[in-house]
Amino acid sequence: MSQPTIESILHEERLFHPPAEFSQHAQIKSLEQYQQLYDKAKADPQAFWAELADTELHWFQKWDTVLDWQPPFAKWFVNGKINISYNCLDRHLTTWRRNKAALIWEGEPGDSRTLTYAQLHREVCQFANVLKQLGVEKGDRVGIYMPMIPEAAIAMLACARIGAVHSVVFGGFSAEALRDRLVDVQAKLVVTADGGWRKDVIVPLKEQVDKALAGNSAPNVENVVVVRRTEQKITMESGRDHWWHDLQAKASADCPAEPMDSEDMLFVLYTSGSTGKPKGVVHTTGGYNLYTHITTKWIFDLKDTDVYWCTADVGWITGHSYIVYGPLSNGATSVMYEGAPRASNPGCMWDVIEKYGVNIFYTAPTAIRAFIKMGEQLPNARNLDSLRLLGTVGEPINPEAWMWYHRVIGKERCPIVDTWWQTETGGIMITPLPGAVPTKPGSATLPFPGILADIVDLEGNPAPASEGGYLAVQHPWPGMMRTVYGDPDRFRRTYWEHIPPKDGQYLYFAGDGARCDQDGYFWVMGRVDDVINVAGHRLGTMEIESALVSHSAVAEAAVVGKPDDLKGEEIVAFVTLENNIAASDELKNELKKHVVQEIGAIARPGEIKFADALPKTRSGKIMRRLLRSLAAGEEISGDTSTLEDRSVLEKLREG
Ligand code: PRX
């Protein structure tokens, strides 16, 4: 696979204009209109966001200050009172959307369910009352560890309704990873299911919750609510565990949305960084509501008749912002899919598009590369005429995959929005607006209006156009993360002081390398820190190293990413063993299993390489750059003069 390189970017000359028919009916119709919005937002960001907040959202009470910026801490719409669950549900009930499909759920194996706005509202109100009855109060944290079922969205919206803070943990994480997150966020209650379907097998979610809570290891958790999904046998601990359907049946459907302060915490979502411990990214209410609302509306060019499908899992930020909050705030019909392509059903995604007449399809480059491998006969055998807009997110898309998506899925008539953003940014930051901005395969194109993106060196100086540098953002935006849960200092250091502030000017450091071309188009090249991107999943190499080192046979470990055709990157672990331990294939397998147990299947190393020693600098730092080259089978280039013992490198190369 060819990831973008500076050379390939310089040679990418293909330009795809939005089809005239598309632009004519689009929310943003031309490059001029985009430019006007961009200029207006740049000239007076506060006025720009305030106008949108006023026209697009319902407020119980208007704010008195648009932005209070005490770098790096921002408050948006200060003293405004709002509830995102109200904006996602109640305000649609007095319109014709009352009986419009809010969520269309396609489950496994062959289950399906549609919830109208009125039905979803009812379920959310009931579950909000359930939470209250179980003692959950405004500000309390609730863990959500769920399969891709409507109850996941219902639980999120119910928390938001009463002001509880949700912390969704991806259902693919292990019991250990779940426990770490529940403990860090001090969750009072956990919502889960007996099990969830993942590619023809059942993931025993409740069993994992039991393990995570065993021995009172997450002492704040008082109650567990369990959705019956897969009907497998589980144990219910009396007094602690409750069936969702029992509680829901008895709960009143009357639960007015709590007026929240605009800056009240909405959710905490954990993500990997360049240290061993995942960070709890904190998002608050008003700014996040506005940012996800307006990005969904303009980038996905929402029409009231659209069926919109984002294939992410609600356990990730993409699911939060672009399955649940953004689409529902707009009154859209959002598809939620529990399945995934696999050998037994390789064409399932195209079946879902055909079955529901999906108009907007948003997925990840790694999925597109898997579709390419499975062959175009699969999509070609389905009717995909309903599609009018395609999107990608999660990693740089290689131009070959972009072209395939454009030709085979989009039939050369659907614009593609390649959207760059992060858990931390809350919503999409760099992207084409599909009716306005011509696209180039592999480029996320231009910043969203109100986003002042820059490419700089580590001193914050503009990077020379031909060289590339670090992606940074100049001015706060409503959807930005507010802090790291429980660690404001880490927030400051990681994101705002990595590039030292100059004259009180702070730059948000995204952790990605990027380049701008002669047209001002952004080309994101990937992470520049110790974070790797495996099949669109963001993983910290240090987390995997900690997991490896926690095994008794391991003395030291260094983890790097190696380019992979399908997954983008593959995990390669270099491991030195304790003195009395012999290297073997069995041990390799055991270590892989151990990582799965500590973190989850997404972190399983593709390769483990045993070594006598790891290459280090004289000050004892592991030289990952050299290991990356070794893993990729490349010649070691660059400076190796700081290497303490050159023979280490020779040995690694030989064996
Ligand atoms: O490296 C960038 C990559 O994904 C990282 C953010 O990961 P996460 O917080 O898990 O959020 C993923 C979904 C928003 C970024 O730092 N990334 C995301 N989208 C793109 C991308 N890289 C290139 N192009 C994109 N469109």
Coordinates of N, CA and C and ligand atoms in Angstrom, one line a residue, residues 271 316-318 362 392-397 418-424 430 444 510-512 524-527 533 536-538, ligand 1:
T271 N -8.5 7.5 25.2 CA -7.8 7.3 24.0 C -6.3 7.2 24.3
W316 N -16.1 4.4 19.9 CA -15.1 5.4 19.5 C -15.7 6.7 19.3
I317 N -14.9 7.7 19.2 CA -15.4 9.1 19.0 C -16.3 9.2 17.7
T318 N -15.9 8.5 16.7 CA -16.7 8.6 15.5 C -18.2 8.2 15.7
Y362 N -20.3 6.4 5.4 CA -19.1 7.0 6.0 C -18.3 5.8 6.7
T392 N -14.7 9.1 4.4 CA -13.7 8.2 5.1 C -13.2 8.9 6.3
V393 N -12.7 8.1 7.3 CA -12.1 8.7 8.5 C -11.2 7.7 9.2
G394 N -10.2 8.2 9.9 CA -9.5 7.3 10.8 C -8.0 7.2 10.5
E395 N -7.6 7.3 9.2 CA -6.2 7.2 8.8 C -6.1 7.8 7.4
P396 N -4.9 8.1 7.0 CA -4.7 8.6 5.7 C -5.2 7.5 4.7
I397 N -5.9 8.0 3.7 CA -6.4 7.0 2.7 C -5.4 7.0 1.5
D418 N -13.0 13.1 2.7 CA -11.9 12.5 3.5 C -11.8 13.4 4.7
T419 N -12.2 12.9 5.9 CA -12.3 13.8 7.1 C -11.2 13.5 8.1
W420 N -10.4 14.6 8.3 CA -9.4 14.4 9.3 C -9.9 15.0 10.7
W421 N -9.7 14.2 11.7 CA -10.1 14.7 13.1 C -9.6 13.7 14.1
Q422 N -9.9 13.9 15.3 CA -9.4 13.1 16.4 C -10.4 13.0 17.6
T423 N -10.2 12.1 18.5 CA -11.0 12.0 19.7 C -11.0 13.4 20.4
E424 N -9.9 14.0 20.4 CA -9.7 15.3 21.1 C -10.4 16.4 20.4
I430 N -10.7 18.9 9.2 CA -10.2 19.2 7.9 C -11.0 18.2 6.9
A444 N -7.2 15.4 2.7 CA -8.4 15.8 3.4 C -8.8 17.2 3.0
A510 N -1.5 18.4 17.3 CA -2.4 17.3 17.0 C -1.7 15.9 17.1
G511 N -0.3 15.9 17.0 CA 0.4 14.7 17.0 C 0.5 14.0 15.6
D512 N 0.1 14.8 14.6 CA 0.2 14.3 13.2 C 1.1 15.1 12.4
V524 N -2.5 14.7 5.3 CA -2.0 14.2 6.6 C -1.2 13.0 6.4
M525 N -0.1 12.9 7.0 CA 0.8 11.8 6.7 C 0.8 10.7 7.8
G526 N 0.2 11.0 9.0 CA 0.2 10.0 10.1 C 0.8 10.6 11.3
R527 N 0.8 9.7 12.4 CA 1.3 10.2 13.7 C 2.8 10.4 13.7
N533 N -1.6 3.3 14.3 CA -2.9 3.2 13.8 C -3.1 1.9 13.1
G536 N -7.4 1.4 11.7 CA -8.2 2.6 12.1 C -8.3 2.7 13.6
H537 N -7.7 1.7 14.4 CA -7.7 1.8 15.8 C -6.4 2.5 16.3
R538 N -6.6 3.4 17.2 CA -5.5 4.1 17.7 C -4.9 3.4 18.9
Ligands
PRX1 O1 -3.5 10.2 12.9 C1 -4.8 10.8 12.7 C2 -5.7 9.7 12.3 O2 -6.4 9.3 13.4 C3 -5.9 10.0 14.6 C4 -7.0 10.2 15.5 O3 -7.4 9.0 16.0 P1 -8.7 8.9 16.9 O4 -8.6 9.8 18.0 O5 -8.9 7.4 17.3 O6 -9.9 9.3 16.0 C5 -10.2 8.6 14.8 C6 -11.5 9.1 14.3 C7 -11.6 10.6 14.2 C8 -5.4 11.3 14.0 O7 -4.4 11.9 14.8 N1 -6.7 10.2 11.3 C9 -8.0 10.4 11.5 N2 -8.7 10.8 10.4 C10 -7.7 10.9 9.4 C11 -6.5 10.5 10.0 N3 -5.3 10.6 9.3 C12 -5.4 10.9 8.0 N4 -6.5 11.3 7.4 C13 -7.7 11.2 8.0 N5 -8.8 11.5 7.4

